[in-house]
Tab-separated table of C-alpha atoms in Angstrom:
chain	number	residue	atom	x	y	z
A	1	UNK	CA	0.011	0.051	0.103
A	2	UNK	CA	1.431	3.567	-0.991
A	3	UNK	CA	1.614	5.986	2.120
A	4	UNK	CA	-0.354	9.110	1.997
A	5	UNK	CA	1.965	12.099	1.000
A	6	UNK	CA	3.265	14.251	3.671
A	7	UNK	CA	2.310	17.995	3.084
A	8	UNK	CA	5.667	19.424	3.692
A	9	UNK	CA	7.014	21.083	0.698
A	10	UNK	CA	10.709	21.918	-0.278
A	11	UNK	CA	11.758	25.478	0.744
A	12	UNK	CA	12.144	28.126	-1.942
A	13	UNK	CA	9.981	28.853	-4.684
A	14	UNK	CA	12.249	29.231	-7.647
A	15	UNK	CA	11.208	28.188	-11.297
A	16	UNK	CA	13.123	26.218	-13.601
A	17	UNK	CA	15.715	28.143	-15.351
A	18	UNK	CA	16.737	25.816	-18.105
A	19	UNK	CA	16.659	27.247	-21.510
A	20	UNK	CA	16.893	25.320	-24.967
A	21	UNK	CA	20.490	26.097	-25.430
A	22	UNK	CA	21.342	24.889	-21.815
A	23	UNK	CA	19.760	21.697	-22.582
A	24	UNK	CA	21.501	21.517	-25.945
A	25	UNK	CA	24.795	22.094	-24.002
A	26	UNK	CA	24.077	19.743	-21.219
A	27	UNK	CA	25.522	16.481	-22.936
A	28	UNK	CA	28.810	18.205	-23.288
A	29	UNK	CA	28.683	19.606	-19.763
A	30	UNK	CA	27.905	15.961	-18.541
A	31	UNK	CA	31.171	14.579	-20.290
A	32	UNK	CA	33.406	17.509	-18.923
A	33	UNK	CA	31.931	16.721	-15.232
A	34	UNK	CA	32.844	12.931	-15.739
A	35	UNK	CA	36.334	14.146	-16.776
A	36	UNK	CA	36.835	16.322	-13.704
A	37	UNK	CA	35.417	13.279	-11.654
A	38	UNK	CA	38.371	11.019	-13.022
A	39	UNK	CA	40.636	12.678	-10.575
A	40	UNK	CA	38.645	11.915	-7.541
A	41	UNK	CA	38.255	8.835	-5.691
A	42	UNK	CA	35.129	7.653	-7.054
A	43	UNK	CA	33.807	4.976	-9.241
A	44	UNK	CA	31.267	4.902	-12.217
A	45	UNK	CA	31.901	8.500	-12.890
A	46	UNK	CA	29.997	9.930	-10.129
A	47	UNK	CA	29.629	7.436	-7.081
A	48	UNK	CA	31.941	8.100	-3.864
A	49	UNK	CA	34.158	5.006	-3.155
A	50	UNK	CA	33.073	3.344	0.153
A	51	UNK	CA	34.432	0.159	1.932
A	52	UNK	CA	31.135	-1.587	0.989
A	53	UNK	CA	31.913	-0.686	-2.730
A	54	UNK	CA	35.427	-1.882	-2.551
A	55	UNK	CA	34.199	-5.332	-1.289
A	56	UNK	CA	31.993	-5.417	-4.150
A	57	UNK	CA	34.669	-4.487	-6.746
A	58	UNK	CA	37.065	-7.112	-5.179
A	59	UNK	CA	34.333	-9.574	-5.154
A	60	UNK	CA	34.436	-10.048	-1.781
A	61	UNK	CA	30.609	-9.291	-1.535
A	62	UNK	CA	27.936	-10.402	-3.890
A	63	UNK	CA	25.216	-7.700	-3.691
A	64	UNK	CA	25.655	-4.052	-4.118
A	65	UNK	CA	25.107	-1.971	-0.664
A	66	UNK	CA	22.215	0.543	-1.054
A	67	UNK	CA	22.883	2.307	2.064
A	68	UNK	CA	20.469	2.818	5.074
A	69	UNK	CA	17.202	4.365	3.749
A	70	UNK	CA	16.259	7.778	4.683
A	71	UNK	CA	13.094	8.899	6.438
A	72	UNK	CA	10.463	10.731	4.354
A	73	UNK	CA	11.564	14.031	5.570
A	74	UNK	CA	15.238	14.458	4.484
A	75	UNK	CA	17.468	17.385	5.812
A	76	UNK	CA	19.810	19.181	3.460
A	77	UNK	CA	22.164	22.000	3.771
A	78	UNK	CA	23.661	24.384	1.136
A	79	UNK	CA	26.998	26.101	1.108
A	80	UNK	CA	27.370	29.327	3.107
A	81	UNK	CA	28.864	30.995	-0.198
A	82	UNK	CA	27.683	29.809	-3.512
A	83	UNK	CA	29.306	31.106	-6.765
A	84	UNK	CA	27.611	31.216	-10.098
A	85	UNK	CA	24.656	33.734	-9.717
A	86	UNK	CA	22.592	31.106	-7.765
A	87	UNK	CA	22.724	28.640	-10.744
A	88	UNK	CA	23.616	25.598	-8.342
A	89	UNK	CA	21.157	26.652	-5.772
A	90	UNK	CA	18.225	26.811	-8.469
A	91	UNK	CA	19.172	23.483	-9.894
A	92	UNK	CA	19.299	21.903	-6.389
A	93	UNK	CA	15.723	23.463	-5.529
A	94	UNK	CA	14.382	22.459	-8.742
A	95	UNK	CA	15.530	18.835	-8.463
A	96	UNK	CA	14.199	18.441	-5.044
A	97	UNK	CA	10.756	19.924	-6.081
A	98	UNK	CA	10.767	17.503	-8.998
A	99	UNK	CA	11.303	14.440	-6.663
A	100	UNK	CA	8.784	15.689	-3.938
A	101	UNK	CA	6.134	16.188	-6.641
A	102	UNK	CA	6.378	12.385	-7.805
A	103	UNK	CA	6.753	10.658	-4.320
A	104	UNK	CA	6.367	10.859	-0.601
A	105	UNK	CA	9.781	12.354	-0.115
A	106	UNK	CA	10.233	15.816	1.226
A	107	UNK	CA	13.346	17.940	1.915
A	108	UNK	CA	13.807	20.163	4.970
A	109	UNK	CA	16.503	22.795	4.889
A	110	UNK	CA	19.036	23.206	7.613
A	111	UNK	CA	20.525	26.466	8.732
A	112	UNK	CA	24.196	26.785	7.648
A	113	UNK	CA	25.108	29.289	10.259
A	114	UNK	CA	25.970	26.435	12.805
A	115	UNK	CA	22.635	26.541	14.658
A	116	UNK	CA	21.605	23.070	13.076
A	117	UNK	CA	24.884	21.472	14.192
A	118	UNK	CA	23.221	19.918	17.248
A	119	UNK	CA	20.472	18.257	15.432
A	120	UNK	CA	19.874	14.733	16.339
A	121	UNK	CA	18.954	11.787	14.154
A	122	UNK	CA	16.330	8.900	15.071
A	123	UNK	CA	19.252	6.858	16.331
A	124	UNK	CA	20.417	9.451	18.705
A	125	UNK	CA	23.340	10.198	16.912
A	126	UNK	CA	24.315	13.443	14.742
A	127	UNK	CA	21.593	14.001	12.173
A	128	UNK	CA	22.070	12.600	8.582
A	129	UNK	CA	21.665	15.008	6.023
A	130	UNK	CA	22.664	15.799	2.307
A	131	UNK	CA	25.270	18.391	2.461
A	132	UNK	CA	25.612	20.101	-0.980
A	133	UNK	CA	29.000	21.342	-1.793
A	134	UNK	CA	30.346	23.292	-4.785
A	135	UNK	CA	33.057	21.005	-5.361
A	136	UNK	CA	35.315	20.033	-8.315
A	137	UNK	CA	33.067	17.274	-9.954
A	138	UNK	CA	29.523	16.127	-9.657
A	139	UNK	CA	29.410	12.924	-7.415
A	140	UNK	CA	27.529	11.522	-4.288
A	141	UNK	CA	27.680	8.237	-2.056
A	142	UNK	CA	24.943	5.704	-2.483
A	143	UNK	CA	22.359	5.588	0.189
A	144	UNK	CA	22.275	7.034	3.730
A	145	UNK	CA	25.756	6.750	5.194
A	146	UNK	CA	24.552	7.557	8.632
A	147	UNK	CA	27.589	9.638	9.406
A	148	UNK	CA	26.188	13.244	9.791
A	149	UNK	CA	26.640	15.384	6.583
A	150	UNK	CA	27.310	13.516	3.543
A	151	UNK	CA	28.729	15.351	0.622
A	152	UNK	CA	26.873	15.704	-2.763
A	153	UNK	CA	29.245	17.621	-5.059
A	154	UNK	CA	27.428	19.967	-7.523
A	155	UNK	CA	29.708	22.256	-9.473
A	156	UNK	CA	28.985	24.851	-11.883
A	157	UNK	CA	29.442	22.583	-14.920
A	158	UNK	CA	26.548	20.141	-13.641
A	159	UNK	CA	24.224	22.604	-11.996
A	160	UNK	CA	21.358	21.413	-14.005
A	161	UNK	CA	17.994	19.981	-12.549
A	162	UNK	CA	18.285	16.670	-14.153
A	163	UNK	CA	21.774	16.264	-13.101
A	164	UNK	CA	21.198	16.995	-9.606
A	165	UNK	CA	18.293	14.608	-9.591
A	166	UNK	CA	20.599	11.901	-10.674
A	167	UNK	CA	23.056	12.695	-7.757
A	168	UNK	CA	20.201	12.744	-5.120
A	169	UNK	CA	18.959	9.355	-6.365
A	170	UNK	CA	22.319	7.946	-5.808
A	171	UNK	CA	22.177	9.403	-2.178
A	172	UNK	CA	18.658	7.807	-1.873
A	173	UNK	CA	20.057	4.233	-2.602
A	174	UNK	CA	20.170	3.908	-6.463
A	175	UNK	CA	22.809	2.906	-8.690
A	176	UNK	CA	23.226	3.200	-12.696
A	177	UNK	CA	20.737	1.508	-14.560
A	178	UNK	CA	23.449	-0.328	-16.735
A	179	UNK	CA	25.034	-1.853	-13.641
A	180	UNK	CA	21.965	-4.395	-13.738
A	181	UNK	CA	22.776	-8.148	-14.168
A	182	UNK	CA	20.206	-8.149	-17.124
A	183	UNK	CA	21.714	-5.095	-19.009
A	184	UNK	CA	23.186	-7.513	-22.077
A	185	UNK	CA	19.753	-8.134	-22.942
A	186	UNK	CA	19.163	-4.601	-23.731
A	187	UNK	CA	22.551	-2.897	-24.519
A	188	UNK	CA	25.964	-3.817	-25.759
A	189	UNK	CA	29.081	-2.596	-24.279
A	190	UNK	CA	31.694	-1.800	-26.820
A	191	UNK	CA	34.792	-2.244	-24.518
A	192	UNK	CA	37.000	-1.593	-27.467
A	193	UNK	CA	36.075	1.957	-27.312
A	194	UNK	CA	36.231	2.441	-23.545
A	195	UNK	CA	39.233	4.164	-21.969
A	196	UNK	CA	41.173	1.010	-20.592
A	197	UNK	CA	41.300	2.212	-16.978
A	198	UNK	CA	37.692	3.199	-17.088
A	199	UNK	CA	36.401	-0.266	-17.911
A	200	UNK	CA	35.322	-1.029	-14.408
A	201	UNK	CA	32.677	1.540	-14.728
A	202	UNK	CA	30.768	-0.751	-16.880
A	203	UNK	CA	30.861	-3.683	-14.438
A	204	UNK	CA	27.654	-5.696	-13.751
A	205	UNK	CA	26.549	-6.198	-10.216
A	206	UNK	CA	23.939	-8.204	-8.370
A	207	UNK	CA	22.408	-4.994	-7.523
A	208	UNK	CA	20.269	-4.608	-4.258
A	209	UNK	CA	16.477	-4.173	-3.855
A	210	UNK	CA	16.655	-0.301	-4.749
A	211	UNK	CA	17.535	-0.978	-8.363
A	212	UNK	CA	15.448	-3.607	-10.126
A	213	UNK	CA	12.495	-4.218	-7.654
A	214	UNK	CA	10.968	-6.329	-10.128
A	215	UNK	CA	10.989	-3.704	-12.893
A	216	UNK	CA	12.054	-3.896	-16.388
A	217	UNK	CA	15.300	-2.619	-17.656
A	218	UNK	CA	14.683	1.216	-18.235
A	219	UNK	CA	16.509	2.756	-21.169
A	220	UNK	CA	14.660	6.173	-20.354
A	221	UNK	CA	15.977	6.176	-16.776
A	222	UNK	CA	17.848	9.221	-15.502
A	223	UNK	CA	20.198	6.837	-13.979
A	224	UNK	CA	21.456	5.320	-17.388
A	225	UNK	CA	24.760	6.119	-18.922
A	226	UNK	CA	24.810	8.035	-22.197
A	227	UNK	CA	25.950	6.198	-25.272
A	228	UNK	CA	29.535	7.725	-25.458
A	229	UNK	CA	30.563	7.888	-21.611
A	230	UNK	CA	34.309	7.404	-21.155
A	231	UNK	CA	34.891	6.885	-24.968
A	232	UNK	CA	38.667	7.036	-25.886
A	233	UNK	CA	37.924	7.794	-29.566
A	234	UNK	CA	34.748	9.567	-29.639
A	235	UNK	CA	32.585	6.328	-30.761
A	236	UNK	CA	29.832	4.679	-28.821
A	237	UNK	CA	30.658	2.742	-25.736
A	238	UNK	CA	26.997	1.759	-25.176
A	239	UNK	CA	24.721	0.592	-28.150
A	240	UNK	CA	21.062	-0.259	-27.647
A	241	UNK	CA	20.240	-3.711	-29.032
A	242	UNK	CA	17.868	-3.614	-31.827
A	243	UNK	CA	16.881	-0.094	-31.707
A	244	UNK	CA	18.535	3.061	-33.504
A	245	UNK	CA	15.832	5.450	-32.467
A	246	UNK	CA	16.330	5.509	-28.770
A	247	UNK	CA	18.671	8.077	-26.828
A	248	UNK	CA	20.113	6.910	-23.702
A	249	UNK	CA	21.499	9.089	-20.855
A	250	UNK	CA	18.903	11.710	-20.730
A	251	UNK	CA	19.271	14.056	-17.787
A	252	UNK	CA	16.011	15.926	-18.094
A	253	UNK	CA	13.178	14.136	-16.327
A	254	UNK	CA	12.600	11.110	-14.067
A	255	UNK	CA	11.354	8.107	-16.132
A	256	UNK	CA	8.031	6.379	-15.224
A	257	UNK	CA	10.153	3.414	-13.989
A	258	UNK	CA	12.316	5.839	-12.001
A	259	UNK	CA	9.241	7.197	-10.049
A	260	UNK	CA	7.624	3.619	-9.704
A	261	UNK	CA	10.978	2.313	-8.067
A	262	UNK	CA	11.377	5.595	-5.756
A	263	UNK	CA	7.777	5.119	-4.499
A	264	UNK	CA	8.028	1.331	-4.113
A	265	UNK	CA	11.387	1.775	-2.306
A	266	UNK	CA	10.312	4.536	0.181
A	267	UNK	CA	6.577	5.181	0.004
A	268	UNK	CA	5.063	2.134	1.645
A	269	UNK	CA	3.485	1.177	5.223
A	270	UNK	CA	6.689	-0.675	5.809
A	271	UNK	CA	8.557	2.326	6.821
A	272	UNK	CA	5.550	3.762	8.886
A	273	UNK	CA	7.032	3.223	12.325
A	274	UNK	CA	10.372	4.515	11.596
A	275	UNK	CA	9.006	7.703	9.900
A	276	UNK	CA	6.932	8.359	13.052
A	277	UNK	CA	10.112	8.116	15.353
A	278	UNK	CA	12.131	10.236	12.827
A	279	UNK	CA	9.600	13.074	12.892
A	280	UNK	CA	9.178	13.014	16.404
A	281	UNK	CA	12.813	13.346	16.836
A	282	UNK	CA	13.338	16.166	14.191
A	283	UNK	CA	10.624	18.465	16.291
A	284	UNK	CA	13.439	19.095	18.576
A	285	UNK	CA	15.910	20.173	15.864
A	286	UNK	CA	16.540	23.489	14.171
A	287	UNK	CA	15.915	23.946	10.449
A	288	UNK	CA	15.471	27.121	8.358
A	289	UNK	CA	12.099	26.354	7.284
A	290	UNK	CA	10.837	26.858	10.897
């Protein structure tokens, strides 16, 4: 049974600033961001490396770790100083608003003046929250790391609503679509075109419940790679099997399957008791929206 939506909206009422030109440039910007990310300790282009992921990569663990689930009201924090005429903040707010509009998840803004530093989570430990930073690259860990603020880096080159949604979904527990075990039934990886040291970015895993959940492979997912990601020669690294009319790697919207997976993973009665405890604890915390 799907839970009734909580009527707490993301803060800031900012409309989507994306123009046609920005959308045309977005594919090039995405690749530039991937190039920047190569210099950071991450995998698959934008996922922060953790011990659990290292275990998977070294085959010490069969299933991907999706992290701990969040409550339905997720705290977040923005940098004290943001460069770029507010482009990053607009993209973050639009991304959160889009996710909230199609699911039970809501986001609540922490104060970044230090007054939210004593906030406590449901487990009695420092509150877990999404800590957006304007770093060099675009990346996020997968799932709730339960270690206070976990960084989601959004630099100016990837300050687009769709790209931010992609990174937030990582933080909510979702991996890339082409990491699924059944991907070879739908796409072909042209390893001869892949930068050699980036070949592990196309590895298949026995992904956890946040990824498949019984849903079919989704070529339209916002979590899917584009067809030339990590190409060493400009040729396609991924080809859709039997279809020439499909574009993969879009970063504009959540696909129907993305929405359904998100709701099935979070918006059920299974989390009811946890959410009650979480909301009760949060009443004593300090947020910018209050």
